C-alpha positions as YAML, in Angstrom:
chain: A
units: angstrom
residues:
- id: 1
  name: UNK
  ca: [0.00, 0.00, 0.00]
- id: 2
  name: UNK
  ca: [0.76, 3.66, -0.62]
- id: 3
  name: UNK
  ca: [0.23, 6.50, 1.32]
- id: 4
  name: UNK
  ca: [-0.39, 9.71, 0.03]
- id: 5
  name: UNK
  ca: [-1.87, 13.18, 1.15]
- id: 6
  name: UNK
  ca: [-2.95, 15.86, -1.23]
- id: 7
  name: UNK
  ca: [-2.05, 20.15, -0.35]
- id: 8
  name: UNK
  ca: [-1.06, 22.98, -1.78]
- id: 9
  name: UNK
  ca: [1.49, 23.19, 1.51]
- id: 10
  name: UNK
  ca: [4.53, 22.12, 1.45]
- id: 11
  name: UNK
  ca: [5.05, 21.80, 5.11]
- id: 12
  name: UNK
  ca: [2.17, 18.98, 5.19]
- id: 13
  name: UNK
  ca: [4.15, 16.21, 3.40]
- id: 14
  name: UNK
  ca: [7.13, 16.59, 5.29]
- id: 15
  name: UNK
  ca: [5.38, 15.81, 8.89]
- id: 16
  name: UNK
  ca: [3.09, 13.42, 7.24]
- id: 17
  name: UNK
  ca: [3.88, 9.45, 6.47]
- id: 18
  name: UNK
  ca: [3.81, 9.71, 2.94]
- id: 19
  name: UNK
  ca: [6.28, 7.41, 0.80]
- id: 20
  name: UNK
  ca: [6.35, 9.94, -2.17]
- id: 21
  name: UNK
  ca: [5.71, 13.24, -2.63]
- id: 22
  name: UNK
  ca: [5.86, 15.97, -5.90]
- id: 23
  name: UNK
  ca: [6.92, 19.25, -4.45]
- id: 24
  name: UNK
  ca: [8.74, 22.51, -5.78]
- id: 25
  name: UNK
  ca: [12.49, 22.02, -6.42]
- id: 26
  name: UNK
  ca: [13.34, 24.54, -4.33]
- id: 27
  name: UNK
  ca: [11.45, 22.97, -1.50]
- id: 28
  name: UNK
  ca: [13.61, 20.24, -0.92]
- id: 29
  name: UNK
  ca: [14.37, 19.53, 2.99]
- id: 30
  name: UNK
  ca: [16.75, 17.71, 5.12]
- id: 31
  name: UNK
  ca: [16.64, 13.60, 4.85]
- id: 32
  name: UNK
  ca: [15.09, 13.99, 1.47]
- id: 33
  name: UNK
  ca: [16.35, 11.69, -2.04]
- id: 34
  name: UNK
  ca: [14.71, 13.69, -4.38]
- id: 35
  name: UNK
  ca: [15.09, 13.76, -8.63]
- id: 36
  name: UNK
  ca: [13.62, 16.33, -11.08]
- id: 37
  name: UNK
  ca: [10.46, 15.17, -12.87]
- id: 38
  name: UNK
  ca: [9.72, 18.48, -14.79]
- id: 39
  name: UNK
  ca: [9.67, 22.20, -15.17]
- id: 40
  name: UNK
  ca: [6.22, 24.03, -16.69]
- id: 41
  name: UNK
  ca: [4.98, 26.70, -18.80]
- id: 42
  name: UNK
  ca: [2.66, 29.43, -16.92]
- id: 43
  name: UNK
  ca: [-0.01, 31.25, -18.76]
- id: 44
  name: UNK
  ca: [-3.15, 33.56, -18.11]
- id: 45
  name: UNK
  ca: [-6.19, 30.90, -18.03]
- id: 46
  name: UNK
  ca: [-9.99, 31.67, -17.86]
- id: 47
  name: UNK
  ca: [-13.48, 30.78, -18.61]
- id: 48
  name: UNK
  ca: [-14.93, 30.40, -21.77]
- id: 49
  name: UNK
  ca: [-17.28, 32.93, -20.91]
- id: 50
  name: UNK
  ca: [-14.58, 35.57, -19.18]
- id: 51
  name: UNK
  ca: [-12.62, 35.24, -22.32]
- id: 52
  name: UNK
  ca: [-15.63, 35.65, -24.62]
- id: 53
  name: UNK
  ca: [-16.34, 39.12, -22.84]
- id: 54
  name: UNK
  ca: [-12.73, 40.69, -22.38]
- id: 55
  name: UNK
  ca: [-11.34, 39.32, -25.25]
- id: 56
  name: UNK
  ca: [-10.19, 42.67, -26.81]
- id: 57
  name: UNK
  ca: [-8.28, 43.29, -23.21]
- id: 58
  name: UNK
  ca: [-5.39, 40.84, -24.16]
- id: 59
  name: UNK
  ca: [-3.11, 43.73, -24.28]
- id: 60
  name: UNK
  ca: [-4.57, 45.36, -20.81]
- id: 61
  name: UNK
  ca: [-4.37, 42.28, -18.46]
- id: 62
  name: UNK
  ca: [-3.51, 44.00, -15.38]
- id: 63
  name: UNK
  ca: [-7.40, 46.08, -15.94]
- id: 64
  name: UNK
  ca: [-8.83, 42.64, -15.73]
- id: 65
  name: UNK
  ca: [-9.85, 41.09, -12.37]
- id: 66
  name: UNK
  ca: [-7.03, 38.90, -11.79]
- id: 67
  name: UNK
  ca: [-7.07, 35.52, -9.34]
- id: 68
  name: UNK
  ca: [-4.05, 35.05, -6.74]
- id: 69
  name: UNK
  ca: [-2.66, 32.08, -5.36]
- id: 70
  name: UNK
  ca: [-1.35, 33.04, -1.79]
- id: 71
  name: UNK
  ca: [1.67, 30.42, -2.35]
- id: 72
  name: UNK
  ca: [3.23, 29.34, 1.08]
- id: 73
  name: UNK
  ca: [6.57, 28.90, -1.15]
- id: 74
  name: UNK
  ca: [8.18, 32.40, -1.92]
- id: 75
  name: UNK
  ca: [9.78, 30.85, -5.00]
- id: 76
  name: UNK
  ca: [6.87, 30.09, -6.44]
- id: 77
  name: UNK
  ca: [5.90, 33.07, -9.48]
- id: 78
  name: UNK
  ca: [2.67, 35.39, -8.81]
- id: 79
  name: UNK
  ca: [1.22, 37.89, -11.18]
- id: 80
  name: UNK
  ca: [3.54, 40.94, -10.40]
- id: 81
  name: UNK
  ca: [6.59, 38.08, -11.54]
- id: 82
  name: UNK
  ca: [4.35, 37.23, -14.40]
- id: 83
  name: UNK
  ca: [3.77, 40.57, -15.83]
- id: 84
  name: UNK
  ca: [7.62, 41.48, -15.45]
- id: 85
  name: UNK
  ca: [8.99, 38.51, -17.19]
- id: 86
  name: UNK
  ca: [6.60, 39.98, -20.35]
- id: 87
  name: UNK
  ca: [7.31, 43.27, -19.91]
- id: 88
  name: UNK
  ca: [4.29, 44.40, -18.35]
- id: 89
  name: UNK
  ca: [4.01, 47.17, -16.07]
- id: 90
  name: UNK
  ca: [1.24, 47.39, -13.33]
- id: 91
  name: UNK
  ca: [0.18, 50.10, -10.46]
- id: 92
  name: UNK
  ca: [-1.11, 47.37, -8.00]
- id: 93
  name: UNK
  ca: [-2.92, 44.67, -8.65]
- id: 94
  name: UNK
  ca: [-6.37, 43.77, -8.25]
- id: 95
  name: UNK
  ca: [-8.46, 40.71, -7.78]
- id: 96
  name: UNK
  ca: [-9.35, 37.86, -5.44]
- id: 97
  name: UNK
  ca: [-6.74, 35.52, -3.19]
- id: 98
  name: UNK
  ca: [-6.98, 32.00, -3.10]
- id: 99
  name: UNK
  ca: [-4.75, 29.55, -0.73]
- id: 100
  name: UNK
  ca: [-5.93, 26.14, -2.89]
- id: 101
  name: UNK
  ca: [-4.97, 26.14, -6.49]
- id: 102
  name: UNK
  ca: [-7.85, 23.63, -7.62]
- id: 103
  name: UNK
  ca: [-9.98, 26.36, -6.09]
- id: 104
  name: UNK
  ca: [-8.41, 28.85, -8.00]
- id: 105
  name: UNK
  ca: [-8.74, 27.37, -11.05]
- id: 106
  name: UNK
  ca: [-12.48, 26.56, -10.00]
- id: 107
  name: UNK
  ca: [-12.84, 30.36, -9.73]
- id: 108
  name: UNK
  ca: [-11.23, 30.98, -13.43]
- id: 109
  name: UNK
  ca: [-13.65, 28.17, -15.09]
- id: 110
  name: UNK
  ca: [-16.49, 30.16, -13.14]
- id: 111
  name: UNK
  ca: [-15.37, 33.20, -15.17]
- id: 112
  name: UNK
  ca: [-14.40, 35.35, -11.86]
- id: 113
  name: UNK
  ca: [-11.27, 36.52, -13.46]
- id: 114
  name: UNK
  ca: [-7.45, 35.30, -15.02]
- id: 115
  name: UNK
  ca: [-5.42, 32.40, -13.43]
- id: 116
  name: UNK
  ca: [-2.08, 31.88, -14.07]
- id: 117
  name: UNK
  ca: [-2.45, 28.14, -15.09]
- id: 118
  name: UNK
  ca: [0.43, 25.67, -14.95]
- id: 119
  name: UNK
  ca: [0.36, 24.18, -18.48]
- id: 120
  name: UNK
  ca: [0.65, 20.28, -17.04]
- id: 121
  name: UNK
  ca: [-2.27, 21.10, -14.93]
- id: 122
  name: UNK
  ca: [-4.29, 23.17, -17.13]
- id: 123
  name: UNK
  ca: [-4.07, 21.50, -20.58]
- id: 124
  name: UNK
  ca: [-6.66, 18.64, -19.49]
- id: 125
  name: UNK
  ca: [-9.17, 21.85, -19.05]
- id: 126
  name: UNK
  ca: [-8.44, 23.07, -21.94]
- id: 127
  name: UNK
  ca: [-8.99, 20.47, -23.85]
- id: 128
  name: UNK
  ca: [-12.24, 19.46, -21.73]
- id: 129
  name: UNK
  ca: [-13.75, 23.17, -23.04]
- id: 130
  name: UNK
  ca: [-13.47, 24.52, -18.75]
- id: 131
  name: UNK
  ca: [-10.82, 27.31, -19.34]
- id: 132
  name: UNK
  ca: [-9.07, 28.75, -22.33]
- id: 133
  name: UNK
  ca: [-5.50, 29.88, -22.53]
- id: 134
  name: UNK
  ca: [-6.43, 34.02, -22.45]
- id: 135
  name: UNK
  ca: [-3.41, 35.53, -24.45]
- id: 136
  name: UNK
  ca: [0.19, 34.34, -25.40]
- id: 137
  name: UNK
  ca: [1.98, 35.94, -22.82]
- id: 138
  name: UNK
  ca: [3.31, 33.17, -20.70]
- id: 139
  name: UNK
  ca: [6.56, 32.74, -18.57]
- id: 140
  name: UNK
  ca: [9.16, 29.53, -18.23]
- id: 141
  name: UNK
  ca: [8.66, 28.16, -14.06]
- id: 142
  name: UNK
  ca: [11.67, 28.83, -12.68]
- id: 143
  name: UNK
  ca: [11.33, 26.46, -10.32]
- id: 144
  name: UNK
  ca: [9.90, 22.84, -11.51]
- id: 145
  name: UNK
  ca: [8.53, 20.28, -9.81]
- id: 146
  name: UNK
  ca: [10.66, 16.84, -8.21]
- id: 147
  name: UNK
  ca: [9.51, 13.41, -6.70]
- id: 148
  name: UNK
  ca: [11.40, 12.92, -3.40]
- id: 149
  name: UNK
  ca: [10.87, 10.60, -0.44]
- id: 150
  name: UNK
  ca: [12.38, 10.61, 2.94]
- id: 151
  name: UNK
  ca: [15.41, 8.36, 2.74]
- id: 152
  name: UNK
  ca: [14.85, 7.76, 6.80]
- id: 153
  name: UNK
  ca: [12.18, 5.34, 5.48]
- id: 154
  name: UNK
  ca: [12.39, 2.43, 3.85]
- id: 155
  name: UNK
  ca: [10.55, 2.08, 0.59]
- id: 156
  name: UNK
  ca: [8.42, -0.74, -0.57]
- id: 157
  name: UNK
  ca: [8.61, -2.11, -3.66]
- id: 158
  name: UNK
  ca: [5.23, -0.46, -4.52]
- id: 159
  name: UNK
  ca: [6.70, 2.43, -3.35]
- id: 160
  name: UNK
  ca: [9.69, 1.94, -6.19]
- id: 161
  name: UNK
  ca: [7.65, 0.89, -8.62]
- id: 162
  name: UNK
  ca: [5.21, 4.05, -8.69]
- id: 163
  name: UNK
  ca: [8.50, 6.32, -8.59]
- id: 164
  name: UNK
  ca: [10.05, 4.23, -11.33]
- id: 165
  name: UNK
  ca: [6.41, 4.70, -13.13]
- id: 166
  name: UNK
  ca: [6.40, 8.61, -12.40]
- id: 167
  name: UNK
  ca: [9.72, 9.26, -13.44]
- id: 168
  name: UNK
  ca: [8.99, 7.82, -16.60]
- id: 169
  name: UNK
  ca: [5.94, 9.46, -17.70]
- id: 170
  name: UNK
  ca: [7.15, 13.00, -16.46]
- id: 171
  name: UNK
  ca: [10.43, 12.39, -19.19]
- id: 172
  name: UNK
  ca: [7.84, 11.22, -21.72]
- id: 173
  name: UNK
  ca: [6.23, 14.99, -21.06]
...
């Protein structure tokens, strides 16, 4: 059997007993084996309807009503990163906060406002019809995502075999 726990924190995996966990790479911690599955491409995502509306804002993003993730990693990019690495400039930024990124993105498909979406967990909404990529601004994640497990604890073999599995499939993109 496998153990696992779902959360946008960090901080919950490492005082859980979880055999495997994805996390930030900057997030790694002490006792940790840890290897690189991936790194991601961020974009503005939204509702079919939001984007139907504002459509002819592309160019004025930061007038739109923008959705925030309140991250617990610092690493991690929010707008204000976003719109610098395109060359955007912004007097404050408006919008609602969010600390669960499924709800977030719950929020965008509702047509509340712009997400930045994560392409690897976006892309299955996109091609369901729930959000829309909004513009083709997007940014590189400087940070990427790894598998690690705590090398204090042993790991079963189904524990091996799901890392060997995940390791695989994230190189396969």
């Amino acid at each position: 059997m496998i153990n696992y726990l779902i959360s946008d924190q960090v901080r919950d995996y490492r005082s859980a007993e979880v055999d495997l966990f994805v996390g930030p790479t900057t997030g790694m911690g002490p006792n940790e084996v840890a290897e690189h599955l991936f790194t991601d491409t961020i974009y503005p995502v939204c509702g079919v309807g939001f984007a139907e509306l504002h459509r002819d804002k592309e160019g004025r993003i930061t007038d739109l009503p923008l959705l925030h993730m309140d991250w617990t990693n610092p690493d991690w990019p929010r707008w204000a990163e976003f719109l610098r690495a395109n060359g955007l400039s912004f007097n404050g930024l408006r919008g609602r906060r969010f600390s669960t990124y499924s709800i977030l993105l719950k929020a965008a498909e509702g047509n509340q406002g712009l997400a930045l979406g994560w392409g690897s967990f976006v892309i299955p909404l996109i091609d369901a019809g729930r959000l829309v990529r909004f513009s083709n601004l997007e940014m590189q994640d400087p940070i990427g995502f790894y598998l690690a497990r705590n090398q204090r604890k042993l790991p079963s073999a189904a524990t091996l075999q799901l890392a060997a599995w995940m390791t695989s499939e994230a190189r396969r993109g």
